[in-house]
Short mmCIF file of C-alpha atoms in Angstrom, two decimals:
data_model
loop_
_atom_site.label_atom_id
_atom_site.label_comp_id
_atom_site.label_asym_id
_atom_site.label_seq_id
_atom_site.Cartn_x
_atom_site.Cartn_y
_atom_site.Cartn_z
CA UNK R 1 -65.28 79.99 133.29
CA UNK R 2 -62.12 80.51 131.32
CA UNK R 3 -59.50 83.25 132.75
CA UNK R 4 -59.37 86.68 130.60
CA UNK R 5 -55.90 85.28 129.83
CA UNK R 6 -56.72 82.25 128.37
CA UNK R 7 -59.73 83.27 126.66
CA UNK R 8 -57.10 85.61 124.71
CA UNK R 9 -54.79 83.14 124.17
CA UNK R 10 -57.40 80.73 122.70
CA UNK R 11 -58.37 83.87 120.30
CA UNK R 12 -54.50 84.72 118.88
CA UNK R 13 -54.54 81.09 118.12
CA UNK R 14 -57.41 81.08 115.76
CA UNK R 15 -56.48 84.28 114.54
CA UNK R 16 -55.32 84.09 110.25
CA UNK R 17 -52.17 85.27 111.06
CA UNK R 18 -51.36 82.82 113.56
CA UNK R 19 -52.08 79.83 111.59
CA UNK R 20 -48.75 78.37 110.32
CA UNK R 21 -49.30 77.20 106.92
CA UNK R 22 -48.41 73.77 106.50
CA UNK R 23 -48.37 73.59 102.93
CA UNK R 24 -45.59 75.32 102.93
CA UNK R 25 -43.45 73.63 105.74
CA UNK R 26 -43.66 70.31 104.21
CA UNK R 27 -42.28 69.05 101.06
CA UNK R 28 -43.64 68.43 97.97
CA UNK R 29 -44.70 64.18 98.13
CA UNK R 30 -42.69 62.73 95.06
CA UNK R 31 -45.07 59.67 93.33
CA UNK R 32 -45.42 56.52 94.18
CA UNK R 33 -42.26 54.33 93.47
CA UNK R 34 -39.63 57.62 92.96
CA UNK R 35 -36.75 57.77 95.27
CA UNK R 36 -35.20 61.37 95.86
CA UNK R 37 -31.37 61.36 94.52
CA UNK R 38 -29.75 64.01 96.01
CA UNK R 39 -26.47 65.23 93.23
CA UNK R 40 -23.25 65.19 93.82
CA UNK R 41 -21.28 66.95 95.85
CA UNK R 42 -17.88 68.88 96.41
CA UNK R 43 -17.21 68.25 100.08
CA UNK R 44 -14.44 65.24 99.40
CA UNK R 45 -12.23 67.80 96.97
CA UNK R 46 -13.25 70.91 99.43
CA UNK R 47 -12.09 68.32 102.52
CA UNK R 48 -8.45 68.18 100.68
CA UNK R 49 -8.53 71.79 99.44
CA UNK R 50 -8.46 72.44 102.86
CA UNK R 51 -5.62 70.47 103.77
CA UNK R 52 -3.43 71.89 101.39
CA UNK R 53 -4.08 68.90 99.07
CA UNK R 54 -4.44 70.48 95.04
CA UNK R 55 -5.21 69.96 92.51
CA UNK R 56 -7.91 67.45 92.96
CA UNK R 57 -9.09 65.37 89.86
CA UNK R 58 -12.02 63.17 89.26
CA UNK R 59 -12.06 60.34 86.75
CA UNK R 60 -14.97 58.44 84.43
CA UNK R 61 -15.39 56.50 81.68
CA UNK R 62 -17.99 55.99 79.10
CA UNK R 63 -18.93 52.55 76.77
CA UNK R 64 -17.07 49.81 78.58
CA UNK R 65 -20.94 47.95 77.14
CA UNK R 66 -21.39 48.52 74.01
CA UNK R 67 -20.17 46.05 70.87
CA UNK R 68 -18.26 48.86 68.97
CA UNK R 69 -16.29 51.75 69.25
CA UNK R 70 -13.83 52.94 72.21
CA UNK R 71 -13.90 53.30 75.81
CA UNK R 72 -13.52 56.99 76.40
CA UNK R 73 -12.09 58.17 79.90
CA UNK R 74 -12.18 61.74 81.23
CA UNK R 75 -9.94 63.29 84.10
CA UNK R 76 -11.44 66.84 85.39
CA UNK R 77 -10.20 69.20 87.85
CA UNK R 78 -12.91 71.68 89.15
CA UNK R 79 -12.26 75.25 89.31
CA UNK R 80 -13.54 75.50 93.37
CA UNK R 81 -14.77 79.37 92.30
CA UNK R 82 -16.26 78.53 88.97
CA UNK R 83 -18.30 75.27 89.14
CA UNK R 84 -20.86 75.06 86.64
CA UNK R 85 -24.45 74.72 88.44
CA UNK R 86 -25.98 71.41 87.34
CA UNK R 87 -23.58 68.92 87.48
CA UNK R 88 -24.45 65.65 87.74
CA UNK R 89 -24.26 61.69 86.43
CA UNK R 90 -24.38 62.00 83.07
CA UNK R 91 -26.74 59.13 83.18
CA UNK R 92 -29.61 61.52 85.09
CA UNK R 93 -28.92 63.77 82.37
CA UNK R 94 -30.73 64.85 79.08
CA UNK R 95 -28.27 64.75 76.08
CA UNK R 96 -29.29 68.53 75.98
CA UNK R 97 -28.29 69.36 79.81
CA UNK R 98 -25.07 67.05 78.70
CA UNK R 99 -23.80 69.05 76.00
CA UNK R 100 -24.55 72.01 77.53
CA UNK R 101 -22.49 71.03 80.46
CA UNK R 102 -20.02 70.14 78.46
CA UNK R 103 -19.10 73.00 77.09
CA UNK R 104 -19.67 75.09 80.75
CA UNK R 105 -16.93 72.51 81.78
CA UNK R 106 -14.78 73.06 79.06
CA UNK R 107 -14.45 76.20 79.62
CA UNK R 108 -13.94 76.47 83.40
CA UNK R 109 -12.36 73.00 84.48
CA UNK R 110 -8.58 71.57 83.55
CA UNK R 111 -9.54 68.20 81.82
CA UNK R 112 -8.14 65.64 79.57
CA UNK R 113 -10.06 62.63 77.37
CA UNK R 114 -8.47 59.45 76.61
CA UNK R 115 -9.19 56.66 73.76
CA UNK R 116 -9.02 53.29 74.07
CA UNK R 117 -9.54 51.55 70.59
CA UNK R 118 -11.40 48.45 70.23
CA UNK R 119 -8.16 47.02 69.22
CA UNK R 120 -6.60 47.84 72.83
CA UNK R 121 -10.32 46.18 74.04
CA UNK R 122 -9.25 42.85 72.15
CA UNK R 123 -6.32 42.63 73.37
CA UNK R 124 -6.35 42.99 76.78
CA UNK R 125 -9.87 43.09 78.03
CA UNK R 126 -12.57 45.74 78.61
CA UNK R 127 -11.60 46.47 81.77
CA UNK R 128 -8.25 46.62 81.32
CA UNK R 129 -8.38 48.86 78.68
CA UNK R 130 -11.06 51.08 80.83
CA UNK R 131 -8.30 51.22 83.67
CA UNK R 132 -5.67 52.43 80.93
CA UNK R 133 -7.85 55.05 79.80
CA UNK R 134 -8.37 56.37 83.31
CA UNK R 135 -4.76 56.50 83.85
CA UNK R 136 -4.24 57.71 80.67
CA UNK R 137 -6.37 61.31 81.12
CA UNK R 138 -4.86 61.49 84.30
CA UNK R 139 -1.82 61.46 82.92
CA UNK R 140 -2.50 64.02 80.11
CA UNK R 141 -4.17 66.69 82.59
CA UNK R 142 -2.12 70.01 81.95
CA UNK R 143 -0.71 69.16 85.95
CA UNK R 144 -0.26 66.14 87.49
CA UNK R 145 -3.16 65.92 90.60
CA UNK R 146 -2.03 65.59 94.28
CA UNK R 147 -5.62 63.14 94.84
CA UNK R 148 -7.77 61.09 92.45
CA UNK R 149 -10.91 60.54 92.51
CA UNK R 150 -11.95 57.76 90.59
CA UNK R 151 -15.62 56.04 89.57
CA UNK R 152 -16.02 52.35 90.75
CA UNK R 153 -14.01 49.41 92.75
CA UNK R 154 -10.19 50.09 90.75
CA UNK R 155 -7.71 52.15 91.76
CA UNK R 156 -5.71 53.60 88.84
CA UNK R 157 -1.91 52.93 88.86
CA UNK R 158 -0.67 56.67 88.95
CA UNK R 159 2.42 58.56 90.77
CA UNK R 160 -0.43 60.89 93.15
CA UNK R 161 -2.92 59.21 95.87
CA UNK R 162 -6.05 57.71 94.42
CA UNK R 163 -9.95 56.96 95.91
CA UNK R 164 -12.07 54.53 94.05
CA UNK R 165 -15.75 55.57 94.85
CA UNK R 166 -18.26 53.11 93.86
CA UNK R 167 -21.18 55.30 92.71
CA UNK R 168 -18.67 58.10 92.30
CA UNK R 169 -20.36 59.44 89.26
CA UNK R 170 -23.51 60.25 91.80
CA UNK R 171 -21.61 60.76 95.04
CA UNK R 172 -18.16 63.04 93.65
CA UNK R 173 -18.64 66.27 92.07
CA UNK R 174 -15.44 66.08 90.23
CA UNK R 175 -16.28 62.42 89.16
CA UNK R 176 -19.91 63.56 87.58
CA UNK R 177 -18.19 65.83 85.57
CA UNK R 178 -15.65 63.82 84.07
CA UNK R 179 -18.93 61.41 83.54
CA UNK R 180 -20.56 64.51 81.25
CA UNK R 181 -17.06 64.86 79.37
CA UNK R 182 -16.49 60.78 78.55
CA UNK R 183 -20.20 60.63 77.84
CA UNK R 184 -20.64 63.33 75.23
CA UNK R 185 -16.50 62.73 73.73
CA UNK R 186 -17.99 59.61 72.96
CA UNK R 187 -21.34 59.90 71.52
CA UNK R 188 -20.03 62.67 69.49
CA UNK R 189 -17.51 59.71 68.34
CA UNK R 190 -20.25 57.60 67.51
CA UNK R 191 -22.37 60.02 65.76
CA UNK R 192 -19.02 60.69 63.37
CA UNK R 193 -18.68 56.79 62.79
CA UNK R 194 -22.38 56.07 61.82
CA UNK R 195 -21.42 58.60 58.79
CA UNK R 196 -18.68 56.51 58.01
CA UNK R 197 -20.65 52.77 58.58
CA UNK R 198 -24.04 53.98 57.24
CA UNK R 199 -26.73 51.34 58.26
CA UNK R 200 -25.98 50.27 61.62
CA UNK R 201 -27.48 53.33 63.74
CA UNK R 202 -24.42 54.14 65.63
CA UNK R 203 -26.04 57.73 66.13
CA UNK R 204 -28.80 56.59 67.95
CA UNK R 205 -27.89 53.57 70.19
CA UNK R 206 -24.09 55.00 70.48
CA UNK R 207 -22.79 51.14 69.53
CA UNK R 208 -24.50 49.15 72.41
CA UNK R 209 -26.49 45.89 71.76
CA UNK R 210 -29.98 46.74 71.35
CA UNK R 211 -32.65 45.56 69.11
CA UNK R 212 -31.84 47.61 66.20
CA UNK R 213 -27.78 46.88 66.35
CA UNK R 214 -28.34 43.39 66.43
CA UNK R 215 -30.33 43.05 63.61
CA UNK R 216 -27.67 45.60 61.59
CA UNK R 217 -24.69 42.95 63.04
CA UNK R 218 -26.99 39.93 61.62
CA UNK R 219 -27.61 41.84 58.01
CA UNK R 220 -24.40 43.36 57.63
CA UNK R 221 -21.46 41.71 59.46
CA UNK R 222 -19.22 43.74 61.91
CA UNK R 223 -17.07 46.64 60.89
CA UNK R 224 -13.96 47.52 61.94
CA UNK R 225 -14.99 49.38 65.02
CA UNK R 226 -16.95 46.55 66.58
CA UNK R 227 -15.04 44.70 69.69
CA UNK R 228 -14.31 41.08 67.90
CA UNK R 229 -14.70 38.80 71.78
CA UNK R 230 -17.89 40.55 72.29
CA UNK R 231 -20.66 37.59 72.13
CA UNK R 232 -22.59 39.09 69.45
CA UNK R 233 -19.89 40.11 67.00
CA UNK R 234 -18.38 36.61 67.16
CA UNK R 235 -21.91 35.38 65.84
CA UNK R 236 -22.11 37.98 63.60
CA UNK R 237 -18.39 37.28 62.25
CA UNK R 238 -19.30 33.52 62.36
CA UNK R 239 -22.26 33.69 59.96
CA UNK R 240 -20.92 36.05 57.54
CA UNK R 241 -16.91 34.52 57.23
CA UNK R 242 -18.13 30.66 57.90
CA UNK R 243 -14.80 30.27 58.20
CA UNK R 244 -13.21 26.65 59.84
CA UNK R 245 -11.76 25.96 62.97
CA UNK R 246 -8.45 26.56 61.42
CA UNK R 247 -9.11 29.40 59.74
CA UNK R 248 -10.38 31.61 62.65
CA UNK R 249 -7.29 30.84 64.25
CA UNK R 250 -4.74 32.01 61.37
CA UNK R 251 -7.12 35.43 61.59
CA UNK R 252 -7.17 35.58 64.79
CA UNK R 253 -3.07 35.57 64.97
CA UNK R 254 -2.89 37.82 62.38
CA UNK R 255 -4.89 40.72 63.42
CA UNK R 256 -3.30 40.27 66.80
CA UNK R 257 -0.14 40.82 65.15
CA UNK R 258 -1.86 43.73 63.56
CA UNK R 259 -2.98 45.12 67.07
CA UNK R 260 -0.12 44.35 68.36
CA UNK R 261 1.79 47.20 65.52
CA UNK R 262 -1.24 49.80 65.41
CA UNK R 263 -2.39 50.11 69.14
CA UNK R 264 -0.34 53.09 69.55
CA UNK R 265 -1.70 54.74 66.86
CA UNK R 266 -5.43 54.01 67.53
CA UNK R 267 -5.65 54.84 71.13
CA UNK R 268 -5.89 58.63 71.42
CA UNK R 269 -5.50 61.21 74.74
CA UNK R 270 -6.48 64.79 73.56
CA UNK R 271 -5.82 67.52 75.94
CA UNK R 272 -8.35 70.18 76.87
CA UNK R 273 -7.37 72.39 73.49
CA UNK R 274 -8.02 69.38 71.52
CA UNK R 275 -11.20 67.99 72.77
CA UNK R 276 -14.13 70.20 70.86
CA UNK R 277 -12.16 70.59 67.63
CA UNK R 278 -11.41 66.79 67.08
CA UNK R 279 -15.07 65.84 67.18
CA UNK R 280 -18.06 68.55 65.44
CA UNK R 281 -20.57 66.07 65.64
CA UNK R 282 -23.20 67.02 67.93
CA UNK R 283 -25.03 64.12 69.64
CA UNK R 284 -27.72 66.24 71.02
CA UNK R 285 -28.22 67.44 67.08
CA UNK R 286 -29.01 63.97 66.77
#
C-alpha cells in the first residue's frame, strides 16, 4: 500500500492547479509549407555603436528589374533611441505598412535617395548604375558614416568601411529600412510617370515586365523612360522603328552622344528635406 507521502504527492499532481497548461507553453503550429522569418535586426550597428564606431548607415536599392524607369538607392542611418517598430524587407511588406514606414523613417532616421536614370542604365549597365546609386546616397547623407552596411555581394567604393550582406534587406535593420525608402521613392516615381505615359500601367506593375507591360510595349512602342538593352524594349523598338542594320547603329551613336551630355542632369540624389516634397504621388493611393 502506497506511503501517506506518496499518496499526497500523487493527489497535488492531479490537482487543476497543478496541471501546466500546454497550450500555452508551445507555439502556435504555422501551416503546412510556411517557414517562420524572423525580421531584421540591430545587433551589427549596436556591435559598432559599442565600439565607438558612428554613425552607422545601411544601403538598398529598388528596380534594378524592371524595363523602365530608374534604379533608386537609399542610405539610412537609424536613430538607436527612436527606431520605428516594424521594420522590415520592404518585400514582406504591404504597400500600406510601406508608406507608413516611410514616413516614421523620415522623420526619425538621417537618410538620403539617389537616381539613376535609364540613361545612366544604358550606358553602363544595371548594375553598375545600381552600385553608383548606392554610393551616391551614401555620399549625400547629411554626415559621412564611419561603417556601411550594404544589401547583396558589392561593396560600394566609398572613403568609410563597408559590409556587403547578402540578404541584408532581411538580416540588417538599417539595410530594411533603406529597402522601405528606395521602394516607396520609387513607386511614388512610377505612379507620377504613368500620368505622364498614360496607357502602359506604370502605377500598377511599377515598370517591370509582366503581362500587362508587355502587351502596352507591343501596342505602343517604348517611351522615353524604358531601359533601350532590356530584351523586351529592343523588340518593342524593333517592330515599331523597322529600322535597318545601319540605321540602328547611327541611333544608337547618337543617343549615346545624347547620354553622354544629359546624364548629369537626369540622375538625381535628394537629401532627406527633399525626398517627400519631390514626389506627392502616393503608391499606396494607388
Amino acid at each position: 500500500m502506497p506511503s501517506s507521502r506518496l499518496r499526497r504527492r500523487v493527489r497535488l499532481r492531479n490537482h487543476p492547479g497543478m496541471i501546466r497548461d500546454t497550450s500555452e507553453t508551445k507555439p502556435a503550429k504555422l501551416p503546412k509549407g510556411v517557414i517562420a522569418v524572423a525580421p531584421p535586426s540591430f545587433r551589427r550597428e549596436r556591435a559598432l555603436i559599442k565600439r565607438g564606431v558612428w554613425p552607422v548607415a545601411g544601403c538598398d536599392e529598388a528596380g534594378r528589374g524592371p524595363l523602365a524607369g530608374p534604379v533608386v538607392a537609399a542610405a539610412v542611418v537609424l536613430d538607436p533611441k527612436r527606431i520605428p517598430k516594424g521594420i522590415d524587407d520592404s518585400k514582406r511588406l504591404t504597400p500600406e505598412r510601406r508608406e507608413e514606414l516611410f514616413e516614421e523613417i523620415c522623420a526619425t532616421a538621417s537618410f538620403a535617395v539617389a537616381f539613376a536614370s535609364p540613361a545612366r542604365i544604358d550606358r553602363d549597365n544595371i548594375l553598375r548604375a545600381s552600385l553608383w546609386a548606392l554610393a551616391r546616397a551614401v555620399h549625400a547623407l547629411p554626415e559621412m558614416p564611419k561603417h556601411v552596411f550594404v544589401d547583396g555581394r558589392d561593396r560600394l567604393d566609398t572613403p568609410c568601411d563597408c559590409d556587403a550582406v547578402i540578404g541584408g534587406d532581411g538580416l540588417v535593420l538599417s539595410i530594411a529600412a533603406a529597402s522601405i525608402l528606395a521602394k516607396v521613392s520609387r513607386d511614388r516615381l512610377m505612379c507620377k510617370l504613368a500620368q505622364d505615359c498614360p496607357g502602359y500601367g506604370f502605377e500598377s506593375h511599377k515598370g517591370y515586365g509582366v503581362p500587362e507591360h508587355l502587351a502596352a510595349l507591343n501596342r505602343l512602342g517604348p517611351t522615353v523612360h524604358h531601359r533601350r538593352f532590356f530584351a523586351p524594349v529592343v523588340a518593342a523598338r524593333e517592330k515599331h522603328q523597322a529600322m535597318t542594320v545601319e540605321d540602328t547603329t547611327i541611333l544608337d551613336q547618337v543617343i549615346q552622344d545624347n547620354v553622354t551630355q544629359n546624364e548629369v542632369i537626369e540622375d538625381k540624389v535628394l537629401q532627406a528635406e527633399a525626398v517627400r516634397d519631390a514626389i506627392e504621388v502616393s503608391a499606396a493611393a494607388v
